[in-house]
Coordinates of C-alpha atoms in Angstrom, one line a residue:
Chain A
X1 CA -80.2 -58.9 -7.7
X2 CA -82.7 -60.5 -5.5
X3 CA -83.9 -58.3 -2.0
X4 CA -81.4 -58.8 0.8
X5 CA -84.8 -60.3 3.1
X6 CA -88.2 -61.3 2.0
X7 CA -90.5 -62.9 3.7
X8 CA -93.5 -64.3 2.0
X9 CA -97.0 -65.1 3.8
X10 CA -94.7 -66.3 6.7
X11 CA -96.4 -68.1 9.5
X12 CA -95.2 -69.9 12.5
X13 CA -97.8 -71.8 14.8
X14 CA -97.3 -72.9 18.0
X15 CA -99.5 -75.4 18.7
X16 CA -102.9 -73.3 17.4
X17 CA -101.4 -70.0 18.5
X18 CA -99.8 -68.2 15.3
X19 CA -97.1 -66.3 16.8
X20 CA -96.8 -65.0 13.3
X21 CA -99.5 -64.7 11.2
X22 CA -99.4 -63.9 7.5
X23 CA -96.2 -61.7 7.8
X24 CA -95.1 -60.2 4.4
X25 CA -92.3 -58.0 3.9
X26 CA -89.0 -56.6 2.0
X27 CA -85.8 -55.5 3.6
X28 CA -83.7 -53.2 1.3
X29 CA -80.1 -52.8 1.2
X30 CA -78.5 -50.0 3.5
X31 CA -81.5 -49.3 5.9
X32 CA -81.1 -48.9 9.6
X33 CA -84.8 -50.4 10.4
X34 CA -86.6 -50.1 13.9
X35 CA -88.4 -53.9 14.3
X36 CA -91.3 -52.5 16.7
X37 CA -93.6 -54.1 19.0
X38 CA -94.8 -54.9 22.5
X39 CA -93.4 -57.8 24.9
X40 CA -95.3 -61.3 22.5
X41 CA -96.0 -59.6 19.4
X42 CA -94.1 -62.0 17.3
X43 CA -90.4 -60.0 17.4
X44 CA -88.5 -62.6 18.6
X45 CA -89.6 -65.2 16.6
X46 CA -89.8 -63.4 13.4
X47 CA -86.2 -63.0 14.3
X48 CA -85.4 -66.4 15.1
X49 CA -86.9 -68.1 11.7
X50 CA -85.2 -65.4 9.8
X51 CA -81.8 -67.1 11.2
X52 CA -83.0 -70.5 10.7
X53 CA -83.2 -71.5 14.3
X54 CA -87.0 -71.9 13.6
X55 CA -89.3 -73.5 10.6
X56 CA -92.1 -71.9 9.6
X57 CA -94.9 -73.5 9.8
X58 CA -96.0 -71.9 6.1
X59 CA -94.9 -69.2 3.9
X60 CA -91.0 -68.7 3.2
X61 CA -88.0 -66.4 4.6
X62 CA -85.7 -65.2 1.6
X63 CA -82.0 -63.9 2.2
X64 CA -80.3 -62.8 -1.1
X65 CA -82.9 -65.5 -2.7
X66 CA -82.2 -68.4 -0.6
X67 CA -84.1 -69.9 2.4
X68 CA -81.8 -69.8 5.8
X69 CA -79.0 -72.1 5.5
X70 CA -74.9 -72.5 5.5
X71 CA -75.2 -69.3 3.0
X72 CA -77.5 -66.8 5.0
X73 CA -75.8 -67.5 7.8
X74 CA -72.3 -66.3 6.3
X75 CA -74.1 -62.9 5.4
X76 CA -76.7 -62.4 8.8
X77 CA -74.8 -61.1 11.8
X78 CA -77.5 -62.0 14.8
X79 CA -77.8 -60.9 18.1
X80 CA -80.0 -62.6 20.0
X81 CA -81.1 -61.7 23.5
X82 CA -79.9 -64.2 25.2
X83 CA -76.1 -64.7 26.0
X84 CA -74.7 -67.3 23.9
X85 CA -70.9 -66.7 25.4
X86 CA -68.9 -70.2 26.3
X87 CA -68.6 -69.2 29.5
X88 CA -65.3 -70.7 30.3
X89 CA -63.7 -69.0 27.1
X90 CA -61.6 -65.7 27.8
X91 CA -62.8 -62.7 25.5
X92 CA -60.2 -63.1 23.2
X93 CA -60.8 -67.1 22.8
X94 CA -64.2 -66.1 21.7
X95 CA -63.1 -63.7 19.0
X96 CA -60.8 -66.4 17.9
X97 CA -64.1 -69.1 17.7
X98 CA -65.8 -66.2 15.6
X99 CA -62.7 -65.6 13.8
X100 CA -62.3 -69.2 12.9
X101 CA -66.0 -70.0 11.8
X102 CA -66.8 -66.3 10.4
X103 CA -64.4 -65.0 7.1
X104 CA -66.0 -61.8 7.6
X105 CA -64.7 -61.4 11.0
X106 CA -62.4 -58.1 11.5
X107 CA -60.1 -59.0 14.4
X108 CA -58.5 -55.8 14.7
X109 CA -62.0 -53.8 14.9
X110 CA -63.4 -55.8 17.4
X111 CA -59.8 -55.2 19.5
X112 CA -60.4 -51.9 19.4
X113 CA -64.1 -51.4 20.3
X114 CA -62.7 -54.2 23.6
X115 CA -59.9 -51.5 24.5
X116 CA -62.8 -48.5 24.1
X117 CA -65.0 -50.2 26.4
X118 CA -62.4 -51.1 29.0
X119 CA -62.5 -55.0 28.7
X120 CA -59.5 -56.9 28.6
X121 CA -59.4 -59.6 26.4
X122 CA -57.4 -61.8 28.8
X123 CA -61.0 -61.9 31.0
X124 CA -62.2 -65.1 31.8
X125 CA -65.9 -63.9 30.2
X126 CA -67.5 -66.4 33.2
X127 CA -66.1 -63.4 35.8
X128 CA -67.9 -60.6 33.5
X129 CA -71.2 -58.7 34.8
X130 CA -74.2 -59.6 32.9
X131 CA -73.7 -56.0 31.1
X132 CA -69.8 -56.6 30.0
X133 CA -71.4 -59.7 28.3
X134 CA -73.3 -58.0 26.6
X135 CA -71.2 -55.7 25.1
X136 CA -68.7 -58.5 24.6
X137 CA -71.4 -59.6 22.6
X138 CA -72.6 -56.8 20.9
X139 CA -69.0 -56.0 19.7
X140 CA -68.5 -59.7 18.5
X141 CA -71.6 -59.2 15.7
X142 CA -70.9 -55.6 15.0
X143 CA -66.8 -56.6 14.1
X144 CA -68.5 -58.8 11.3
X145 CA -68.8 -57.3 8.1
X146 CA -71.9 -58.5 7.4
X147 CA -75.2 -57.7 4.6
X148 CA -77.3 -58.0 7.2
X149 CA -77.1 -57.3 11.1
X150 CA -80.0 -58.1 12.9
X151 CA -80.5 -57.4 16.8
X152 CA -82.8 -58.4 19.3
X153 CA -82.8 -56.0 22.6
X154 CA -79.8 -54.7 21.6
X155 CA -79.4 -51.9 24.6
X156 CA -81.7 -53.8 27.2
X157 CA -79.5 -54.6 29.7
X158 CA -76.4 -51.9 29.2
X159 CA -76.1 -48.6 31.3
X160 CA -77.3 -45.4 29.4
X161 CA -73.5 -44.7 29.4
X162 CA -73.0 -47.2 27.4
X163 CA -76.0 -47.3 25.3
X164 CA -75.0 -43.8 23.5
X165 CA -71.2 -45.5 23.0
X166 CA -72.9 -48.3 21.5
X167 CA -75.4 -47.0 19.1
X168 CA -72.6 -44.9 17.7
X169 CA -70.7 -47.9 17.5
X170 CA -73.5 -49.7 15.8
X171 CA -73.9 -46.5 13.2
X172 CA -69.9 -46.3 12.6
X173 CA -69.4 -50.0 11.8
X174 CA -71.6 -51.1 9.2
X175 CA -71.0 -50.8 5.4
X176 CA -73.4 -48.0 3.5
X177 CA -74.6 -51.3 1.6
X178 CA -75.2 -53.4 4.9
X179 CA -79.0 -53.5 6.1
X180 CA -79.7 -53.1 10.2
X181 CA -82.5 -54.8 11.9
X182 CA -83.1 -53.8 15.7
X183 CA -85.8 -55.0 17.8
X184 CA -86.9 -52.8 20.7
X185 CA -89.5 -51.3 22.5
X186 CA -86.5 -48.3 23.8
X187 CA -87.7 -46.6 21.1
X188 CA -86.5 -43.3 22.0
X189 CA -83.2 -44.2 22.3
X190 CA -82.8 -45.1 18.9
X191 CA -86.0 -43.2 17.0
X192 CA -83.4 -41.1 15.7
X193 CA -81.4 -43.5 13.8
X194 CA -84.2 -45.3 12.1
X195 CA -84.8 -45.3 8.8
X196 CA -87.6 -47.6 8.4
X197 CA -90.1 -49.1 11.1
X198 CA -92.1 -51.9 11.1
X199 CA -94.9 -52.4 13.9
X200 CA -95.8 -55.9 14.7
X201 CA -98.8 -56.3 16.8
X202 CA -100.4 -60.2 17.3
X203 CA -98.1 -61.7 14.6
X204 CA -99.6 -59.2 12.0
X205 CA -97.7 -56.4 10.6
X206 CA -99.9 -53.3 11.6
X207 CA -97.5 -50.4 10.4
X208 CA -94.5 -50.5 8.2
X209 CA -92.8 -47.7 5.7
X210 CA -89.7 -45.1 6.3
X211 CA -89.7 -43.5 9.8
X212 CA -89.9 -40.0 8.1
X213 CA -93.4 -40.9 6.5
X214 CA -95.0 -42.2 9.3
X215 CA -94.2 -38.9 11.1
X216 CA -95.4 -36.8 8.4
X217 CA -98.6 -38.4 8.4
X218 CA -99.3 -39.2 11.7
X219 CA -98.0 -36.3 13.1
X220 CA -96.4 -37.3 15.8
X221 CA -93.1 -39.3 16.6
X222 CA -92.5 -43.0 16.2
X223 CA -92.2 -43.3 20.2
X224 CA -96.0 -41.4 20.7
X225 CA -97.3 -43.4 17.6
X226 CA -96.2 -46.5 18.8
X227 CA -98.1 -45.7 22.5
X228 CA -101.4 -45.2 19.7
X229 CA -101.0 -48.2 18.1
X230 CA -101.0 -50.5 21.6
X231 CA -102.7 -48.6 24.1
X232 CA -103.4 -51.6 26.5
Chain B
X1 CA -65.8 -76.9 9.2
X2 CA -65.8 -80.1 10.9
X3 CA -62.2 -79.9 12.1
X4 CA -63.1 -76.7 13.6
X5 CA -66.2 -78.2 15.4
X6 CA -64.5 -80.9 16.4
X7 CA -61.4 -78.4 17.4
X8 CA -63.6 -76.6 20.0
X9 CA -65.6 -79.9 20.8
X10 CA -62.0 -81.1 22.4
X11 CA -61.2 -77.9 23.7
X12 CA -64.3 -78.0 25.7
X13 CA -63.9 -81.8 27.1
X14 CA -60.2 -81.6 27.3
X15 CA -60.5 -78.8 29.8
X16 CA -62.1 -81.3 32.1
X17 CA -60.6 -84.7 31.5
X18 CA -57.4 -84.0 31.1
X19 CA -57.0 -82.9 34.8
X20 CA -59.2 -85.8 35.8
X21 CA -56.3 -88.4 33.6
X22 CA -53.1 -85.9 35.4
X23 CA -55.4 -86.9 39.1
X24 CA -55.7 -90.4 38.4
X25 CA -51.8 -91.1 36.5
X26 CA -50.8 -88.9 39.7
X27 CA -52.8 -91.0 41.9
X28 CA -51.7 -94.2 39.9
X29 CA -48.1 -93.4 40.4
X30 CA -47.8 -92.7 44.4
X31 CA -50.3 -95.6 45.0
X32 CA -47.5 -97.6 43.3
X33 CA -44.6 -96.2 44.9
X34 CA -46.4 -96.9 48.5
X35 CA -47.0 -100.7 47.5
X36 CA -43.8 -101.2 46.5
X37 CA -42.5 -99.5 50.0
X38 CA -45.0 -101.6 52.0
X39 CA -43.8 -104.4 49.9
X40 CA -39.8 -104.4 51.3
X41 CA -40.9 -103.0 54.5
X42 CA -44.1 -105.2 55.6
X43 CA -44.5 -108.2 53.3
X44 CA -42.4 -111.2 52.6
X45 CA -41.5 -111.1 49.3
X46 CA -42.6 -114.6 48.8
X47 CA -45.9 -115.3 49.4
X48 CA -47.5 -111.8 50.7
X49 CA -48.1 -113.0 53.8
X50 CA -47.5 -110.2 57.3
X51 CA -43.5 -110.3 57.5
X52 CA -43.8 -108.5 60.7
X53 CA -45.9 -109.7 63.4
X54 CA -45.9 -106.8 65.6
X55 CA -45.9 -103.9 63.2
X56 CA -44.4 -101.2 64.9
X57 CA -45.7 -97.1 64.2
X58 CA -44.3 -96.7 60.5
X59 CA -45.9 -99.3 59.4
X60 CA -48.8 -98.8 60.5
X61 CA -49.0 -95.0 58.8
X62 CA -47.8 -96.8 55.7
X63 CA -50.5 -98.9 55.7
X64 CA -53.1 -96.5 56.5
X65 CA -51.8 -94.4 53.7
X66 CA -51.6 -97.4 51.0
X67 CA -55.1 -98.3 51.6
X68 CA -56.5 -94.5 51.2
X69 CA -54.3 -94.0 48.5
X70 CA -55.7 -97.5 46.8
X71 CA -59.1 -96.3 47.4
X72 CA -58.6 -92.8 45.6
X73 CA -56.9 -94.8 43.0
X74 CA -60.4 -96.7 42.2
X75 CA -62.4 -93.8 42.9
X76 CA -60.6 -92.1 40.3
X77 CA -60.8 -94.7 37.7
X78 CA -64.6 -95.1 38.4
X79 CA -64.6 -90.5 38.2
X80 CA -62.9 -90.8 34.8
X81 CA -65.8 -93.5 33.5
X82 CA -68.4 -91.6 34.8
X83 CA -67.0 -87.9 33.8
X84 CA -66.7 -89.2 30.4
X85 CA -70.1 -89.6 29.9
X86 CA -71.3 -87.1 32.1
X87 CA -69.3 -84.2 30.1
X88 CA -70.5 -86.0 26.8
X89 CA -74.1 -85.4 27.9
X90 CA -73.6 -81.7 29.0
X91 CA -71.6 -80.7 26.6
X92 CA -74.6 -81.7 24.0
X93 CA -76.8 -79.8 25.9
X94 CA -75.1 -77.1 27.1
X95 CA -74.3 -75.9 23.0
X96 CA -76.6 -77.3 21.3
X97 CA -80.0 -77.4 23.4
X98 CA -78.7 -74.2 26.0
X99 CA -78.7 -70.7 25.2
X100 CA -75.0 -71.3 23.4
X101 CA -77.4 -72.8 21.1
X102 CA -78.2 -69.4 19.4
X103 CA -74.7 -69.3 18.5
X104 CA -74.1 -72.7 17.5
X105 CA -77.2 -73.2 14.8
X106 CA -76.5 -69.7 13.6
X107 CA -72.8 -70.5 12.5
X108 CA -72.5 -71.3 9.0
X109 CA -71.9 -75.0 9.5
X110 CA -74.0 -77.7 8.2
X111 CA -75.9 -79.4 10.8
X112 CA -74.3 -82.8 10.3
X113 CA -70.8 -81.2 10.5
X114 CA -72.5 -80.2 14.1
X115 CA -73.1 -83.8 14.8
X116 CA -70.6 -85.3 13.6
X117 CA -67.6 -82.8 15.1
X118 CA -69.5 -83.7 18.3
X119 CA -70.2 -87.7 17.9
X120 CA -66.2 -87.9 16.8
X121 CA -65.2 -85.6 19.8
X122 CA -67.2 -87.7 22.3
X123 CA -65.7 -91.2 20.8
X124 CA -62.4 -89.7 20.8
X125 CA -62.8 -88.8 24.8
X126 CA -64.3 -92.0 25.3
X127 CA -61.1 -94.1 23.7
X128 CA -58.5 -91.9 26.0
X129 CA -60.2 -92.4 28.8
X130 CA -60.6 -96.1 28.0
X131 CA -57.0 -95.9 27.3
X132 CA -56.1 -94.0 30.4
X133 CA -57.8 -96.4 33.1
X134 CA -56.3 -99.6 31.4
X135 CA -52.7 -97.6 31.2
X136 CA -53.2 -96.7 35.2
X137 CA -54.1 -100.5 36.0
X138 CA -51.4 -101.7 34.1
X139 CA -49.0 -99.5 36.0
X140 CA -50.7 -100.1 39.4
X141 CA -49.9 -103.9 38.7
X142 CA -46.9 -103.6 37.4
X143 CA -45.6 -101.7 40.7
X144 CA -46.9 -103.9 42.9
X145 CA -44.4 -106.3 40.9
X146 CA -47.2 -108.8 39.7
X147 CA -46.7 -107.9 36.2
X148 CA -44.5 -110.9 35.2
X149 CA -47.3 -112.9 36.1
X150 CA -49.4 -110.9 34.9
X151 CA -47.9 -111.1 31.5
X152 CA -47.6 -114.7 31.8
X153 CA -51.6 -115.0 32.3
X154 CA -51.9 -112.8 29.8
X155 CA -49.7 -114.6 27.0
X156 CA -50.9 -117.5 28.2
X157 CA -54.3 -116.7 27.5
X158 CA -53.2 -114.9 24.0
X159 CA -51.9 -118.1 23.2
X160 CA -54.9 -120.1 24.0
X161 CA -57.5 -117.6 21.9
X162 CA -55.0 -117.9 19.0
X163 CA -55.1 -121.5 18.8
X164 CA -58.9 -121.2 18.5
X165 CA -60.0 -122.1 14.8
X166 CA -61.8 -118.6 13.4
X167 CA -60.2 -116.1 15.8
X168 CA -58.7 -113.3 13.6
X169 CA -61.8 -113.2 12.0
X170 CA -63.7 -112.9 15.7
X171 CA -61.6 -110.0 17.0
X172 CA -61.6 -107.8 13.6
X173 CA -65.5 -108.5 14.2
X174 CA -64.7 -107.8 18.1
X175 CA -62.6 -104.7 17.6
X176 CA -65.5 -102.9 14.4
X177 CA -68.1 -103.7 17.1
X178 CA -66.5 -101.8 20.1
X179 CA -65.2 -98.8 17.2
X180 CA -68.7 -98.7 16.1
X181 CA -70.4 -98.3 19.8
X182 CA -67.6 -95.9 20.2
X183 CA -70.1 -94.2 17.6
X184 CA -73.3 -95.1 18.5
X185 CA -73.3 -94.4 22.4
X186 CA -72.8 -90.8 21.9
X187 CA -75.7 -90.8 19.3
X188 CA -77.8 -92.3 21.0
X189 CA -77.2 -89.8 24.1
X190 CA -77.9 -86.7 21.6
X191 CA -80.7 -88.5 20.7
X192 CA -82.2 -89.0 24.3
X193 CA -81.6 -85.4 25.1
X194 CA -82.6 -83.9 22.0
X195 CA -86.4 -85.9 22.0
X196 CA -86.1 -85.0 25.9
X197 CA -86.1 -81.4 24.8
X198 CA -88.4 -81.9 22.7
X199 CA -91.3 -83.6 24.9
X200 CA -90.3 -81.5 27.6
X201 CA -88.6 -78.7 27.3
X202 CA -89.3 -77.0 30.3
X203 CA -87.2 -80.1 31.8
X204 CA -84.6 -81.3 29.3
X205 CA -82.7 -84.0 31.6
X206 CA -85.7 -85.2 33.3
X207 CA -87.2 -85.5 29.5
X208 CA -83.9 -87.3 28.4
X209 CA -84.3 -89.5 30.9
X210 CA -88.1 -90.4 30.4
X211 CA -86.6 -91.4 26.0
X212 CA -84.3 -93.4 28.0
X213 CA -86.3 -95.2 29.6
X214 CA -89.2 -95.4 27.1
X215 CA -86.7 -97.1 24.8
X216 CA -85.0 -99.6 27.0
X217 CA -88.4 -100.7 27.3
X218 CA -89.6 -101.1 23.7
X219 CA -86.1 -103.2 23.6
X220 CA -87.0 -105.3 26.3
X221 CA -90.3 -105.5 24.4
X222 CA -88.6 -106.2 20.9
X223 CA -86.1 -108.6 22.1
X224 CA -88.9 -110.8 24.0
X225 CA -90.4 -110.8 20.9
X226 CA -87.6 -111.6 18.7
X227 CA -86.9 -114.7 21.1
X228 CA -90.2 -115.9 21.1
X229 CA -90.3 -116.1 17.4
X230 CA -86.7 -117.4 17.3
X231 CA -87.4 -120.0 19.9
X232 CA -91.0 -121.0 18.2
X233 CA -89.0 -122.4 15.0
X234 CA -86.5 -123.8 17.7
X235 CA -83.8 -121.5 15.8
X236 CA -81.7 -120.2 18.4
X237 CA -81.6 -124.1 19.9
X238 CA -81.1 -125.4 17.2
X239 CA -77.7 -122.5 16.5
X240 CA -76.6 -122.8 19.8
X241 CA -76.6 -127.4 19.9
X242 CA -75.2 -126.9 16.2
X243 CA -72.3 -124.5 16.3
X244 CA -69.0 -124.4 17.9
X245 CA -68.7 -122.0 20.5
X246 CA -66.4 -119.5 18.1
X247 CA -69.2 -119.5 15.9
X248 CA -72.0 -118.5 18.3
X249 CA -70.2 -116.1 20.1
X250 CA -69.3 -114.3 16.0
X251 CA -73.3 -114.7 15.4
X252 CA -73.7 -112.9 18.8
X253 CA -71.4 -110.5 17.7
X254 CA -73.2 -110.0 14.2
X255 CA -76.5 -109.6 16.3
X256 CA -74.8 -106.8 17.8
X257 CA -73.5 -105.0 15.7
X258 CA -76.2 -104.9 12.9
X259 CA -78.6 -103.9 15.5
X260 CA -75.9 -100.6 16.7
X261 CA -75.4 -99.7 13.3
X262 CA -79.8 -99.4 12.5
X263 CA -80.6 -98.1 15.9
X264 CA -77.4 -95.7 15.3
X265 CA -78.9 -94.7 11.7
X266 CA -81.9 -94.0 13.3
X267 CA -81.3 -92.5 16.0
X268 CA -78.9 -89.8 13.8
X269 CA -81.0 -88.8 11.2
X270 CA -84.4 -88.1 14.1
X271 CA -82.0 -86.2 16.0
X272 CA -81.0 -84.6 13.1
X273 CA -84.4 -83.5 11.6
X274 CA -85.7 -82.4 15.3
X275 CA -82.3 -79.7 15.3
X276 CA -83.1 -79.1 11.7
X277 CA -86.9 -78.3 12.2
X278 CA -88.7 -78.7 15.1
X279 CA -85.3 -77.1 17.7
X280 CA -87.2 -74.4 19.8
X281 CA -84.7 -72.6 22.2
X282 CA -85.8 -70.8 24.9

């Protein structure tokens, strides 16, 4: 069985600037893994070319063996940091639209993460606060049952509240066999969680093994490694 | 998954146009009930000339409120024309160039399904509201009780065209041009706001406009060239003097529509490759 994400010597110019430079690396199966890096160092757009939304400029992006297409997108449940929402849909017109154009879509989970969170699906989501989006959103990728989740800012914008709600939901709704992708720099909120960590620095990869590891050998936690790495 | 594209592509639109086509039937309807009311009350039936030379109050009201009700009518008809094409081009750009973007390229739908739910949404908008402003003119003349004449013209004129030699064979040409611009015109607005995006993308519209602009010019350009060459060999002269006028207007026709259906192809498969490969969302 082929790895559920490889990327190969990916690189992605932007005129001369290489917002990703040389980037090789494996995602298992059934890894929560911390995406780690300051505010340009390629997160984003790593992110974006592993959903197809960009074309690298060399190198390749494998999911389950095949470069993004109709297939990877069936299995990738994205986040992105921006909000994607039709914004004259109510919340439950959107879970139909993901309903419709995702077979993985569980209707009923996603119900019942709405009614936990206090938002009525009758809401028109163009009179929710940027935060209710947001979770509206969050809970529309994490009803999928996807191989791959990945998330970009997950927690940015949602009250601390919230935020522990959320990263319980995002622990109690994937499958052992699902892989979790979550770019941050809030990286004590969710250091615990973490199995794996990769640092990106510049479009290079500068760190990248199980969360337990680097602590053992650097002695310290991801969160105070991580201030190493990129002292400004 | 391109009825479901095209599914939500007419939920979208509909939720605009179809109040737009309730305003203007609405607006159709008591603009005809007031002519027909001024009709009895201040015209002669005869020849539309005043019946009453000292309107009195009434009247007056009534004809105040014909003539702002006529003038809604027409701003109506020309709202539904422009909406049309105005909620085509946002629609685009809004979901495929805006942040919904991230949602639609990530959905596991081809990217000509994309297109295509999107070109057939936008023709099918495009047809009603076509279909719509001739249905409220109709009405608006029938009401005003002209439509006997009108029909009379009309057959009249029918029956005219139909004694032309080569006419069925001009309108099926007349009536696959205006299906396939039905097409086209859409394209060829994805394809101004998707180089737009492109070239400036920091200023999508403003860039749409600029493709607009840059390629009614190279037509102007082309054409001028086209009738140079033509008119060197003293072709087109030589068509116009030698044919009948059935057969130039079909050759105009044929000009047409050949050049809709390879600007079309082009201008769908470079919109497609920018989505495909170069589409950087913000």
């Amino acid at each position: 069985m082929a790895e559920l994400l490889e990327c190969k010597n990916l690189t992605k110019k932007f005129g001369s600037k290489a917002a990703l430079d040389d980037v090789t690396l494996t995602l298992g199966r059934g890894r929560i893994v911390g995406l780690l890096g300051p505010n340009g160092s390629g997160k984003t757009t790593l992110i974006k070319t592993i959903n197809g939304l960009l074309t690298p400029t060399s190198g390749e992006v494998l999911i389950n063996g095949e470069k993004p297409g109709i297939e990877s997108k069936k299995v990738i449940s994205y986040l992105p940091e921006r909000t994607y929402l039709n914004d004259w849909m109510k919340v439950k017109d959107m879970l139909q639209y993901f309903a419709d154009f995702y077979d993985d879509f569980n209707m009923n989970k996603a119900l019942e993460m709405l009614e936990r969170l206090h938002i009525d699906p009758k809401d028109r989501l163009k009179t929710l606060s940027k935060g209710t989006k947001e979770k509206v959103q969050l809970i529309l990728v994490m009803s999928r049952e996807a191989d791959l989740y990945i998330l970009d800012e997950p927690i940015g914008g949602v009250d601390p509240a919230s935020r522990d709600y959320i990263l319980d939901t995002i622990l109690s709704n994937y499958s052992e066999n699902a892989t979790l992708l979550i770019s941050t720099h809030l990286i004590t909120d969710i250091e615990k969680i973490l199995d794996d960590v990769i640092f990106l620095k510049d479009g290079h990869v500068v760190a990248n093994g199980s969360a337990e590891d680097i602590r053992a050998a650097q002695d310290c936690s991801i969160d105070a490694y991580f201030r190493e790495v990129f002292r400004c | 998954m391109l009825s479901k594209v095209l599914k939500y592509e007419n939920k979208a639109m509909s939720r605009i146009m179809l109040p737009l086509y309730a305003a203007l039937l609405a607006s159709t309807l008591v603009t005809g009930i007031l002519l027909l009311i001024s009709k009895v009350r201040l015209y002669n039936e005869d020849n539309f000339s005043y019946y009453l030379t000292q309107p009195d109050a009434v009247s007056r009201i009534l004809e105040i409120m014909t003539t702002v009700f006529m003038i809604s009518f027409f701003v109506l008809i020309a709202a539904v024309c422009v909406a049309t094409f105005i909620v085509i081009l946002l629609r685009f750009n809004k979901s495929c160039l805006g942040d919904e973007g991230y949602l639609t390229f990530t959905l596991p739908v081809s990217i000509d399904d994309q297109l295509w739910g999107r070109i057939l949404a936008s023709a099918i908008w495009s047809l009603l509201s076509l279909i719509v402003v001739f249905l409220s003119i109709i009405l608006l003349i029938a009401s005003a009780g002209l439509l006997p004449d009108f029909f009379e013209g009309f057959i009249d004129g029918l029956k005219e065209l139909f004694a032309t030699e080569g006419v069925v064979g001009f309108l099926v040409q007349f009536v696959c041009s205006m299906l396939v611009s039905l097409i086209t015109a859409p394209i060829a607005c994805f394809f101004c706001l998707t180089l737009g995006q492109l070239i400036m993308p920091k200023h999508r519209i403003a860039g749409a406009f600029i493709v607009y602009f840059g390629l009614s010019f190279i037509e102007q350009i082309l054409v001028s060239f086209l009738g140079y060459f033509g008119l060197k060999g003293d072709y087109l002269i030589d068509f116009m003097l030698e044919n009948d006028f059935m057969t130039i207007m079909r050759g105009t026709l044929w000009y047409e529509l050949i050049s809709l259906l390879i600007t079309g192809t082009i201008f769908y498969l470079v919109t497609r490759h920018i989505l495909k490969n170069r589409l950087n969302l913000e």
